[in-house]
Amino acid sequence: MRKYRIIIDATADLPIQWQEKWNITVLPMQYMLGEVPYTWGAKENVQSSAEFYVGMLAGKKAMTAQINEYQYITALTPYLRAGEDVLLLTFSSGMSGTYLAAVRAAEHLTIQYPGCNIYVLDTKAASGGEAMLALQAAEKKEAGWSLHETAQWLEHNKRYMKHWFVVDDLIYLQRSGRLSVSNALTGNLLDIKPVLKVDLQGKLVLDRKVRGSKPALKVLFQMMQVLSTADQPQTVLICHAAAPEKADYLKRTIESVYPDAKVVIGEIGPVIGSHVGPGCVALFFWEVI
């Protein structure tokens, strides 16, 4: 069986322990905070996520840029030259043009390297949802699954990866075009917390609005109870944007009911954080498969 490499981009917010344990390659991405450009996803980032959120809270505007076709070609070429195939997991096509850029790059590279295989997977996911899919891919690769077998499993089962999250401040969603200005201002004055999810098309949708942070976090847990295989041991991922106390509260809530669940806490990096803002907490789990 040919060797293959699992590659994702920095939107996946892949916990560092998973990167190191499973040898998953992360493609860095560019963002701006104020007038200063930064890179996120490299082994050593110039700016920490904590520093990024401090800047956002101070009023600095954050902007991101997707990975383009040329950047994908540059990133994948060394692995293809070394004789490795590639399983490339991309940010949801429902939120970005990243997937199409990756497909175009793969078409170019398969002509240049005809003996190699590149499978581009539209995860229909974001942040920790991508990370959870990458973890599954790595576990199956470790178990001896081929590139084709792993990719087909992901294509069939990615719809069962559930994303539920709550944001602390509606203004960041408003700036990214998710809410009107009036809705954002009204929500903040009333301490309204929107609970959102990613649908089967990989698009961000508002599910409901809840007053107060803890009640909103409880909704995330309740959705896990309704939808998941939580009565069976599974890995659950909580990602947060400068909100460790909230993430820990959600973790303790899950573990109090499901002590056999492996609950991992990770951070939401600047790329996704530019759109959800500080205070966001996201819960990722598997629905019944």
mmCIF file of N, CA and C in Angstrom, residues 2 80-81 83-85 106-118:
data_model
loop_
_atom_site.group_PDB
_atom_site.id
_atom_site.type_symbol
_atom_site.label_atom_id
_atom_site.label_comp_id
_atom_site.label_asym_id
_atom_site.label_seq_id
_atom_site.Cartn_x
_atom_site.Cartn_y
_atom_site.Cartn_z
ATOM 1 N N ARG A 2 0.527 2.213 -0.840
ATOM 2 C CA ARG A 2 1.299 3.446 -0.912
ATOM 3 C C ARG A 2 1.141 4.279 0.359
ATOM 4 N N LEU A 80 4.584 15.002 -2.671
ATOM 5 C CA LEU A 80 4.421 14.255 -3.921
ATOM 6 C C LEU A 80 5.771 13.892 -4.516
ATOM 7 N N ARG A 81 6.708 14.822 -4.433
ATOM 8 C CA ARG A 81 8.068 14.536 -4.925
ATOM 9 C C ARG A 81 8.690 13.383 -4.166
ATOM 10 N N GLY A 83 7.164 10.873 -3.126
ATOM 11 C CA GLY A 83 6.452 9.645 -3.424
ATOM 12 C C GLY A 83 5.266 9.355 -2.533
ATOM 13 N N GLU A 84 4.834 10.338 -1.759
ATOM 14 C CA GLU A 84 3.683 10.150 -0.886
ATOM 15 C C GLU A 84 2.397 10.614 -1.578
ATOM 16 N N ASP A 85 1.309 9.883 -1.350
ATOM 17 C CA ASP A 85 -0.005 10.367 -1.737
ATOM 18 C C ASP A 85 -0.497 11.339 -0.667
ATOM 19 N N ALA A 106 -5.076 20.292 -6.932
ATOM 20 C CA ALA A 106 -4.922 18.846 -7.084
ATOM 21 C C ALA A 106 -4.958 18.446 -8.556
ATOM 22 N N GLU A 107 -5.824 19.078 -9.334
ATOM 23 C CA GLU A 107 -5.887 18.780 -10.767
ATOM 24 C C GLU A 107 -4.563 19.107 -11.449
ATOM 25 N N HIS A 108 -3.975 20.232 -11.077
ATOM 26 C CA HIS A 108 -2.680 20.626 -11.642
ATOM 27 C C HIS A 108 -1.585 19.630 -11.236
ATOM 28 N N LEU A 109 -1.579 19.252 -9.962
ATOM 29 C CA LEU A 109 -0.497 18.409 -9.455
ATOM 30 C C LEU A 109 -0.595 16.971 -9.955
ATOM 31 N N THR A 110 -1.783 16.462 -10.171
ATOM 32 C CA THR A 110 -1.893 15.088 -10.670
ATOM 33 C C THR A 110 -1.420 14.969 -12.112
ATOM 34 N N ILE A 111 -1.446 16.071 -12.827
ATOM 35 C CA ILE A 111 -0.857 16.085 -14.178
ATOM 36 C C ILE A 111 0.660 16.109 -14.077
ATOM 37 N N GLN A 112 1.157 16.917 -13.145
ATOM 38 C CA GLN A 112 2.605 17.048 -12.982
ATOM 39 C C GLN A 112 3.215 15.794 -12.359
ATOM 40 N N TYR A 113 2.456 15.127 -11.469
ATOM 41 C CA TYR A 113 2.936 13.911 -10.802
ATOM 42 C C TYR A 113 1.915 12.789 -11.040
ATOM 43 N N PRO A 114 1.888 12.221 -12.229
ATOM 44 C CA PRO A 114 0.836 11.262 -12.614
ATOM 45 C C PRO A 114 0.825 9.981 -11.794
ATOM 46 N N GLY A 115 1.908 9.658 -11.140
ATOM 47 C CA GLY A 115 1.930 8.426 -10.345
ATOM 48 C C GLY A 115 1.376 8.598 -8.947
ATOM 49 N N CYS A 116 1.039 9.825 -8.571
ATOM 50 C CA CYS A 116 0.583 10.102 -7.203
ATOM 51 C C CYS A 116 -0.928 10.305 -7.160
ATOM 52 N N ASN A 117 -1.492 10.101 -5.989
ATOM 53 C CA ASN A 117 -2.921 10.275 -5.775
ATOM 54 C C ASN A 117 -3.168 11.381 -4.754
ATOM 55 N N ILE A 118 -4.102 12.264 -5.062
ATOM 56 C CA ILE A 118 -4.493 13.329 -4.141
ATOM 57 C C ILE A 118 -6.001 13.263 -3.978
#
